[in-house]
Amino acid sequence: MTFRRLALLATLLCTPLSGCDLGGEVGHDGQYGFLSPAGLPGTAARPLERLLVLEADGAADRTLYYFFEGDLGKAGIGVEDLRGVASRFSRFEMRFGMPPENYALVDEAEIERATLTLRVDGEPTTLSELSAEELVETGASRFGPSHAAVRVYFGIRPSSAQFSELELDSARGSLAYTPELAATELELTRGADELRVEYGRLSKPDYVEVDLFQPIVRSSDGVELDASLFISLGPEWPAIATNEALDSAFAQGCWSADQPLSVRVSQVARSYTAAPASQPSDLAVIARRLDLTQLAPEQWTRELTLPSLLPYCETFNH
């Protein structure tokens, strides 16, 4: 039996119309911890022991795979009920995080790792077990904290192309997944009072996340962050950023009027499968699809007042 309409979300954030001191919030070499506004997973009480997260990035043309195996409910790892996700729909937030194209695993040949083989339309991709220290640099910390009872695996397929079937075998059973998401062509409309983001008719996402962002670099150590105005929405709703919201994000996000504004739309689909008698545990899949476009400076800044940047922006550059 498969249950749809579940989700997971984690981030650092502040509201778009109040200040957010980047020096205090993210002044620790990117080691932000796992701060979740999403609440407890809706699957915490269920016998969930396997969670696969796959993230296809159209701009980077690659797909990231994260596999969590163990007592996930005890570790606080799982999938949030869509009702909790929907309670945050249509609310803009400022976020500062590592660009998704930077997530990677350092290839250290001398380290012996446990591995799993994931197959996408028959083609193998190796997933390597992560240490607790590697959860941030690979992006796994977005979906679950380190826990002694959970093993975390990570791998990258150098393609974001659509596929027909994914298969993964592990100690707790076999997993097969048929994709639910497809690439989308983003449409941006800049009116006199707002920026409108539309993405056409989508396949089967439960919801979408929209980021309007510019990359910024912390001067002290060269750490790159995406300074993002973020909103989550139902898949049938366009994202509409008013000039007031864009001006506020400009000041808080340390944006530059001379740089393009990137727009990233992330589709999210989830499934939960209760184990049949032949399988030892429940499993869940969270699929994400990222597509990106940009607006030229003269387009996105039109009609904005471009207020002064907040004081902490002096410690960042582009």
mmCIF file of C-alpha atoms in Angstrom:
data_model
loop_
_atom_site.group_PDB
_atom_site.id
_atom_site.type_symbol
_atom_site.label_atom_id
_atom_site.label_comp_id
_atom_site.label_asym_id
_atom_site.label_seq_id
_atom_site.Cartn_x
_atom_site.Cartn_y
_atom_site.Cartn_z
ATOM 1 C CA MET A 1 0.000 0.000 0.000
ATOM 2 C CA THR A 2 1.360 3.423 -0.974
ATOM 3 C CA PHE A 3 0.596 6.678 0.828
ATOM 4 C CA ARG A 4 1.078 9.964 -1.080
ATOM 5 C CA ARG A 5 1.111 13.560 0.144
ATOM 6 C CA LEU A 6 3.964 13.539 2.643
ATOM 7 C CA ALA A 7 7.024 15.841 2.828
ATOM 8 C CA LEU A 8 10.284 16.893 4.508
ATOM 9 C CA LEU A 9 11.896 20.354 4.693
ATOM 10 C CA ALA A 10 14.884 21.939 6.460
ATOM 11 C CA THR A 11 16.692 25.277 6.234
ATOM 12 C CA LEU A 12 18.074 28.383 7.839
ATOM 13 C CA LEU A 13 15.650 31.275 7.426
ATOM 14 C CA CYS A 14 14.476 34.697 8.484
ATOM 15 C CA THR A 15 11.375 36.671 7.502
ATOM 16 C CA PRO A 16 11.719 38.937 4.439
ATOM 17 C CA LEU A 17 10.572 42.097 6.190
ATOM 18 C CA SER A 18 12.753 41.779 9.281
ATOM 19 C CA GLY A 19 16.528 41.789 9.625
ATOM 20 C CA CYS A 20 18.645 38.645 9.504
ATOM 21 C CA ASP A 21 22.181 38.905 10.853
ATOM 22 C CA LEU A 22 24.206 36.665 8.548
ATOM 23 C CA GLY A 23 27.289 37.165 10.630
ATOM 24 C CA GLY A 24 25.596 35.515 13.581
ATOM 25 C CA GLU A 25 23.425 33.014 11.736
ATOM 26 C CA VAL A 26 25.977 31.491 9.384
ATOM 27 C CA GLY A 27 29.335 32.497 10.788
ATOM 28 C CA HIS A 28 30.635 28.972 11.324
ATOM 29 C CA ASP A 29 32.186 27.820 8.037
ATOM 30 C CA GLY A 30 28.910 26.491 6.756
ATOM 31 C CA GLN A 31 28.372 24.216 9.766
ATOM 32 C CA TYR A 32 24.906 25.544 10.432
ATOM 33 C CA GLY A 33 23.485 22.447 12.063
ATOM 34 C CA PHE A 34 20.069 21.065 11.156
ATOM 35 C CA LEU A 35 17.476 23.742 11.848
ATOM 36 C CA SER A 36 14.023 22.639 10.729
ATOM 37 C CA PRO A 37 10.927 24.845 10.582
ATOM 38 C CA ALA A 38 8.925 21.854 9.384
ATOM 39 C CA GLY A 39 8.231 20.131 12.688
ATOM 40 C CA LEU A 40 8.365 16.399 13.318
ATOM 41 C CA PRO A 41 8.013 13.983 10.390
ATOM 42 C CA GLY A 42 4.519 12.591 9.955
ATOM 43 C CA THR A 43 6.060 9.142 9.608
ATOM 44 C CA ALA A 44 7.774 9.139 13.016
ATOM 45 C CA ALA A 45 5.399 6.554 14.494
ATOM 46 C CA ARG A 46 5.563 4.241 11.485
ATOM 47 C CA PRO A 47 8.115 1.423 10.937
ATOM 48 C CA LEU A 48 10.052 3.452 8.363
ATOM 49 C CA GLU A 49 13.567 2.065 7.926
ATOM 50 C CA ARG A 50 14.487 3.185 4.375
ATOM 51 C CA LEU A 51 14.310 6.643 2.827
ATOM 52 C CA LEU A 52 15.666 7.512 -0.614
ATOM 53 C CA VAL A 53 15.964 11.181 -1.594
ATOM 54 C CA LEU A 54 16.818 11.933 -5.226
ATOM 55 C CA GLU A 55 17.445 15.445 -6.506
ATOM 56 C CA ALA A 56 17.730 16.054 -10.246
ATOM 57 C CA ASP A 57 19.403 19.411 -10.958
ATOM 58 C CA GLY A 58 18.743 20.582 -14.504
ATOM 59 C CA ALA A 59 21.220 23.476 -14.329
ATOM 60 C CA ALA A 60 24.110 21.299 -13.113
ATOM 61 C CA ASP A 61 22.912 18.319 -15.223
ATOM 62 C CA ARG A 62 23.356 15.806 -12.434
ATOM 63 C CA THR A 63 21.266 13.863 -9.936
ATOM 64 C CA LEU A 64 22.125 13.507 -6.246
ATOM 65 C CA TYR A 65 21.030 10.417 -4.308
ATOM 66 C CA TYR A 66 20.756 10.146 -0.511
ATOM 67 C CA PHE A 67 19.774 6.874 1.141
ATOM 68 C CA PHE A 68 18.969 6.639 4.867
ATOM 69 C CA GLU A 69 18.644 3.178 6.427
ATOM 70 C CA GLY A 70 17.899 2.257 10.034
ATOM 71 C CA ASP A 71 15.471 3.288 12.751
ATOM 72 C CA LEU A 72 14.516 6.539 11.030
ATOM 73 C CA GLY A 73 11.623 7.438 13.320
ATOM 74 C CA LYS A 74 13.862 7.311 16.386
ATOM 75 C CA ALA A 75 16.410 9.513 14.597
ATOM 76 C CA GLY A 76 13.795 12.113 13.620
ATOM 77 C CA ILE A 77 14.207 11.352 9.918
ATOM 78 C CA GLY A 78 11.163 10.851 7.747
ATOM 79 C CA VAL A 79 8.486 12.521 5.681
ATOM 80 C CA GLU A 80 6.246 15.374 6.762
ATOM 81 C CA ASP A 81 2.485 15.299 6.253
ATOM 82 C CA LEU A 82 1.462 17.627 3.437
ATOM 83 C CA ARG A 83 -0.879 19.469 5.809
ATOM 84 C CA GLY A 84 2.160 20.752 7.668
ATOM 85 C CA VAL A 85 3.865 21.755 4.431
ATOM 86 C CA ALA A 86 0.694 23.466 3.170
ATOM 87 C CA SER A 87 0.471 25.550 6.340
ATOM 88 C CA ARG A 88 3.587 27.380 5.103
ATOM 89 C CA PHE A 89 2.374 27.952 1.544
ATOM 90 C CA SER A 90 2.467 31.525 0.156
ATOM 91 C CA ARG A 91 4.796 32.859 2.870
ATOM 92 C CA PHE A 92 8.053 34.428 1.707
ATOM 93 C CA GLU A 93 11.208 33.765 3.733
ATOM 94 C CA MET A 94 14.875 34.722 3.374
ATOM 95 C CA ARG A 95 17.261 31.774 3.232
ATOM 96 C CA PHE A 96 21.036 31.525 3.073
ATOM 97 C CA GLY A 97 22.477 28.158 2.140
ATOM 98 C CA MET A 98 25.053 26.267 0.151
ATOM 99 C CA PRO A 99 24.358 26.259 -3.608
ATOM 100 C CA PRO A 100 23.073 22.791 -4.575
ATOM 101 C CA GLU A 101 25.677 22.494 -7.335
ATOM 102 C CA ASN A 102 28.406 22.602 -4.653
ATOM 103 C CA TYR A 103 27.303 19.458 -2.819
ATOM 104 C CA ALA A 104 29.944 16.758 -3.270
ATOM 105 C CA LEU A 105 31.861 14.006 -1.534
ATOM 106 C CA VAL A 106 35.622 14.343 -1.311
ATOM 107 C CA ASP A 107 37.160 11.367 -3.099
ATOM 108 C CA GLU A 108 39.711 10.006 -0.645
ATOM 109 C CA ALA A 109 40.912 6.685 -2.018
ATOM 110 C CA GLU A 110 42.496 5.630 1.249
ATOM 111 C CA ILE A 111 39.135 5.647 3.053
ATOM 112 C CA GLU A 112 37.350 2.317 2.930
ATOM 113 C CA ARG A 113 33.597 2.803 2.672
ATOM 114 C CA ALA A 114 30.586 0.558 2.604
ATOM 115 C CA THR A 115 28.775 0.967 -0.706
ATOM 116 C CA LEU A 116 25.443 0.199 -2.358
ATOM 117 C CA THR A 117 24.685 0.002 -6.080
ATOM 118 C CA LEU A 118 21.712 1.956 -7.387
ATOM 119 C CA ARG A 119 20.550 1.280 -10.951
ATOM 120 C CA VAL A 120 18.798 3.814 -13.171
ATOM 121 C CA ASP A 121 17.408 2.112 -16.266
ATOM 122 C CA GLY A 122 20.024 -0.563 -15.693
ATOM 123 C CA GLU A 123 22.990 1.835 -15.429
ATOM 124 C CA PRO A 124 24.820 1.582 -12.058
ATOM 125 C CA THR A 125 25.597 4.451 -9.695
ATOM 126 C CA THR A 126 27.602 3.790 -6.527
ATOM 127 C CA LEU A 127 26.315 5.150 -3.218
ATOM 128 C CA SER A 128 29.018 5.501 -0.544
ATOM 129 C CA GLU A 129 28.405 5.528 3.198
ATOM 130 C CA LEU A 130 28.962 8.907 4.837
ATOM 131 C CA SER A 131 30.564 9.801 8.119
ATOM 132 C CA ALA A 132 28.879 12.324 10.419
ATOM 133 C CA GLU A 133 31.441 14.930 9.347
ATOM 134 C CA GLU A 134 30.397 14.588 5.688
ATOM 135 C CA LEU A 135 26.680 15.242 6.084
ATOM 136 C CA VAL A 136 26.936 19.010 5.512
ATOM 137 C CA GLU A 137 29.303 19.032 2.534
ATOM 138 C CA THR A 138 27.182 16.464 0.684
ATOM 139 C CA GLY A 139 23.852 18.119 1.542
ATOM 140 C CA ALA A 140 22.586 15.091 3.490
ATOM 141 C CA SER A 141 22.103 17.262 6.584
ATOM 142 C CA ARG A 142 19.149 18.909 4.812
ATOM 143 C CA PHE A 143 17.141 15.710 5.177
ATOM 144 C CA GLY A 144 18.271 14.184 8.449
ATOM 145 C CA PRO A 145 20.769 14.588 11.290
ATOM 146 C CA SER A 146 23.515 12.117 12.080
ATOM 147 C CA HIS A 147 22.415 9.265 14.342
ATOM 148 C CA ALA A 148 24.200 6.122 15.489
ATOM 149 C CA ALA A 149 21.263 3.917 14.465
ATOM 150 C CA VAL A 150 21.108 5.262 10.889
ATOM 151 C CA ARG A 151 23.450 4.640 7.979
ATOM 152 C CA VAL A 152 23.582 7.365 5.321
ATOM 153 C CA TYR A 153 24.732 6.789 1.729
ATOM 154 C CA PHE A 154 25.388 9.333 -1.026
ATOM 155 C CA GLY A 155 26.066 9.195 -4.755
ATOM 156 C CA ILE A 156 25.946 11.336 -7.904
ATOM 157 C CA ARG A 157 24.781 10.419 -11.415
ATOM 158 C CA PRO A 158 26.219 12.845 -14.011
ATOM 159 C CA SER A 159 22.855 13.397 -15.679
ATOM 160 C CA SER A 160 19.519 15.007 -14.839
ATOM 161 C CA ALA A 161 17.742 13.265 -17.716
ATOM 162 C CA GLN A 162 14.414 11.588 -17.174
ATOM 163 C CA PHE A 163 14.401 7.828 -16.598
ATOM 164 C CA SER A 164 11.935 4.955 -16.517
ATOM 165 C CA GLU A 165 12.874 3.001 -13.402
ATOM 166 C CA LEU A 166 15.218 3.103 -10.436
ATOM 167 C CA GLU A 167 16.237 0.078 -8.341
ATOM 168 C CA LEU A 168 18.209 -0.228 -5.102
ATOM 169 C CA ASP A 169 18.954 -3.273 -2.934
ATOM 170 C CA SER A 170 20.083 -2.918 0.676
ATOM 171 C CA ALA A 171 20.180 -4.960 3.876
ATOM 172 C CA ARG A 172 16.511 -4.210 4.554
ATOM 173 C CA GLY A 173 15.135 -5.171 1.158
ATOM 174 C CA SER A 174 14.646 -4.039 -2.430
ATOM 175 C CA LEU A 175 13.410 -0.634 -3.552
ATOM 176 C CA ALA A 176 11.950 0.167 -6.976
ATOM 177 C CA TYR A 177 10.774 3.619 -7.996
ATOM 178 C CA THR A 178 9.026 4.940 -11.096
ATOM 179 C CA PRO A 179 9.618 8.687 -11.640
ATOM 180 C CA GLU A 180 6.856 11.218 -11.066
ATOM 181 C CA LEU A 181 8.551 14.487 -12.099
ATOM 182 C CA ALA A 182 9.655 16.008 -15.398
ATOM 183 C CA ALA A 183 11.622 19.081 -16.445
ATOM 184 C CA THR A 184 9.684 22.314 -16.844
ATOM 185 C CA GLU A 185 10.163 25.469 -18.885
ATOM 186 C CA LEU A 186 9.973 28.439 -16.536
ATOM 187 C CA GLU A 187 8.129 31.582 -17.630
ATOM 188 C CA LEU A 188 8.970 34.900 -15.942
ATOM 189 C CA THR A 189 6.800 38.000 -16.329
ATOM 190 C CA ARG A 190 7.982 41.359 -14.945
ATOM 191 C CA GLY A 191 5.055 43.713 -14.460
ATOM 192 C CA ALA A 192 5.053 47.211 -13.047
ATOM 193 C CA ASP A 193 4.276 45.995 -9.511
ATOM 194 C CA GLU A 194 5.450 42.379 -9.361
ATOM 195 C CA LEU A 195 7.540 39.534 -10.709
ATOM 196 C CA ARG A 196 5.475 36.503 -11.680
ATOM 197 C CA VAL A 197 6.972 32.986 -11.976
ATOM 198 C CA GLU A 198 4.988 30.303 -13.811
ATOM 199 C CA TYR A 199 6.013 26.774 -14.712
ATOM 200 C CA GLY A 200 3.241 25.428 -16.916
ATOM 201 C CA ARG A 201 1.468 22.126 -16.463
ATOM 202 C CA LEU A 202 3.532 19.881 -14.205
ATOM 203 C CA SER A 203 3.520 16.095 -13.925
ATOM 204 C CA LYS A 204 2.882 14.831 -10.370
ATOM 205 C CA PRO A 205 4.526 17.114 -7.784
ATOM 206 C CA ASP A 206 2.931 17.466 -4.362
ATOM 207 C CA TYR A 207 4.180 21.055 -4.148
ATOM 208 C CA VAL A 208 6.811 23.415 -5.545
ATOM 209 C CA GLU A 209 9.485 25.619 -3.983
ATOM 210 C CA VAL A 210 10.585 28.829 -5.698
ATOM 211 C CA ASP A 211 13.879 30.586 -4.938
ATOM 212 C CA LEU A 212 14.745 34.063 -6.225
ATOM 213 C CA PHE A 213 18.433 34.387 -5.407
ATOM 214 C CA GLN A 214 21.889 35.756 -6.015
ATOM 215 C CA PRO A 215 25.144 34.078 -4.941
ATOM 216 C CA ILE A 216 27.136 35.957 -2.306
ATOM 217 C CA VAL A 217 30.580 35.197 -0.901
ATOM 218 C CA ARG A 218 31.655 35.631 2.715
ATOM 219 C CA SER A 219 34.796 37.768 2.596
ATOM 220 C CA SER A 220 36.443 36.234 5.663
ATOM 221 C CA ASP A 221 36.770 32.712 4.262
ATOM 222 C CA GLY A 222 35.407 32.637 0.722
ATOM 223 C CA VAL A 223 32.334 30.541 1.595
ATOM 224 C CA GLU A 224 29.688 30.863 -1.120
ATOM 225 C CA LEU A 225 25.999 31.111 -0.212
ATOM 226 C CA ASP A 226 22.770 31.509 -2.122
ATOM 227 C CA ALA A 227 20.929 34.524 -0.694
ATOM 228 C CA SER A 228 17.378 33.528 -1.530
ATOM 229 C CA LEU A 229 13.844 34.870 -1.309
ATOM 230 C CA PHE A 230 11.960 31.580 -0.884
ATOM 231 C CA ILE A 231 8.328 30.529 -1.126
ATOM 232 C CA SER A 232 6.528 27.146 -1.237
ATOM 233 C CA LEU A 233 3.275 26.705 -3.110
ATOM 234 C CA GLY A 234 0.752 24.251 -4.446
ATOM 235 C CA PRO A 235 1.791 23.019 -7.922
ATOM 236 C CA GLU A 236 -1.027 24.879 -9.644
ATOM 237 C CA TRP A 237 -0.156 28.299 -8.181
ATOM 238 C CA PRO A 238 2.291 30.811 -9.724
ATOM 239 C CA ALA A 239 4.805 32.550 -7.473
ATOM 240 C CA ILE A 240 4.241 36.320 -7.322
ATOM 241 C CA ALA A 241 6.874 38.561 -5.699
ATOM 242 C CA THR A 242 5.722 42.155 -5.225
ATOM 243 C CA ASN A 243 8.111 45.061 -5.563
ATOM 244 C CA GLU A 244 7.968 45.468 -1.771
ATOM 245 C CA ALA A 245 9.111 41.866 -1.255
ATOM 246 C CA LEU A 246 11.901 42.254 -3.821
ATOM 247 C CA ASP A 247 13.121 45.495 -2.227
ATOM 248 C CA SER A 248 13.182 43.823 1.195
ATOM 249 C CA ALA A 249 15.062 40.817 -0.183
ATOM 250 C CA PHE A 250 17.525 43.157 -1.916
ATOM 251 C CA ALA A 251 18.439 44.778 1.405
ATOM 252 C CA GLN A 252 18.514 41.583 3.482
ATOM 253 C CA GLY A 253 20.102 39.329 0.876
ATOM 254 C CA CYS A 254 22.948 41.716 0.050
ATOM 255 C CA TRP A 255 21.921 41.569 -3.586
ATOM 256 C CA SER A 256 23.615 43.588 -6.320
ATOM 257 C CA ALA A 257 21.620 45.634 -8.836
ATOM 258 C CA ASP A 258 24.378 44.941 -11.383
ATOM 259 C CA GLN A 259 23.968 41.153 -11.256
ATOM 260 C CA PRO A 260 21.280 38.866 -12.754
ATOM 261 C CA LEU A 261 18.596 37.434 -10.487
ATOM 262 C CA SER A 262 18.370 33.646 -10.658
ATOM 263 C CA VAL A 263 15.038 31.865 -10.329
ATOM 264 C CA ARG A 264 15.011 28.207 -9.286
ATOM 265 C CA VAL A 265 11.845 26.110 -9.189
ATOM 266 C CA SER A 266 12.033 22.846 -7.236
ATOM 267 C CA GLN A 267 9.273 20.306 -7.732
ATOM 268 C CA VAL A 268 8.780 17.855 -4.856
ATOM 269 C CA ALA A 269 6.979 14.507 -4.958
ATOM 270 C CA ARG A 270 6.843 11.941 -2.158
ATOM 271 C CA SER A 271 5.627 8.385 -1.728
ATOM 272 C CA TYR A 272 5.401 6.048 1.253
ATOM 273 C CA THR A 273 5.118 2.275 0.840
ATOM 274 C CA ALA A 274 4.078 0.008 3.712
ATOM 275 C CA ALA A 275 5.996 -3.240 3.657
ATOM 276 C CA PRO A 276 4.294 -6.392 2.392
ATOM 277 C CA ALA A 277 4.855 -9.656 4.210
ATOM 278 C CA SER A 278 7.880 -10.408 1.993
ATOM 279 C CA GLN A 279 9.705 -7.205 3.012
ATOM 280 C CA PRO A 280 11.092 -6.418 6.480
ATOM 281 C CA SER A 281 10.419 -2.660 6.580
ATOM 282 C CA ASP A 282 8.522 0.335 5.190
ATOM 283 C CA LEU A 283 10.187 2.608 2.671
ATOM 284 C CA ALA A 284 9.719 6.160 1.395
ATOM 285 C CA VAL A 285 10.982 8.177 -1.563
ATOM 286 C CA ILE A 286 11.310 11.954 -1.843
ATOM 287 C CA ALA A 287 11.940 13.105 -5.409
ATOM 288 C CA ARG A 288 13.059 16.646 -6.234
ATOM 289 C CA ARG A 289 13.515 18.280 -9.644
ATOM 290 C CA LEU A 290 15.360 21.631 -9.905
ATOM 291 C CA ASP A 291 15.089 23.918 -12.941
ATOM 292 C CA LEU A 292 16.749 27.321 -13.262
ATOM 293 C CA THR A 293 16.516 30.514 -15.303
ATOM 294 C CA GLN A 294 17.714 34.113 -14.889
ATOM 295 C CA LEU A 295 16.527 37.690 -15.269
ATOM 296 C CA ALA A 296 18.925 40.378 -16.482
ATOM 297 C CA PRO A 297 19.642 43.248 -14.021
ATOM 298 C CA GLU A 298 17.603 45.792 -15.988
ATOM 299 C CA GLN A 299 14.601 43.452 -15.905
ATOM 300 C CA TRP A 300 14.344 42.491 -12.254
ATOM 301 C CA THR A 301 15.357 45.898 -10.843
ATOM 302 C CA ARG A 302 12.752 47.795 -12.875
ATOM 303 C CA GLU A 303 10.352 49.792 -10.632
ATOM 304 C CA LEU A 304 12.304 48.926 -7.436
ATOM 305 C CA THR A 305 13.495 51.551 -4.948
ATOM 306 C CA LEU A 306 16.640 49.487 -4.158
ATOM 307 C CA PRO A 307 16.998 50.373 -0.451
ATOM 308 C CA SER A 308 20.319 50.449 1.368
ATOM 309 C CA LEU A 309 21.831 47.062 2.180
ATOM 310 C CA LEU A 310 21.804 46.004 5.826
ATOM 311 C CA PRO A 311 25.069 46.542 7.778
ATOM 312 C CA TYR A 312 26.158 42.878 7.760
ATOM 313 C CA CYS A 313 26.356 43.008 3.954
ATOM 314 C CA GLU A 314 29.747 44.709 4.330
ATOM 315 C CA THR A 315 31.195 41.300 5.156
ATOM 316 C CA PHE A 316 30.024 39.773 1.859
ATOM 317 C CA ASN A 317 30.745 40.348 -1.801
ATOM 318 C CA HIS A 318 29.751 38.987 -5.211
#
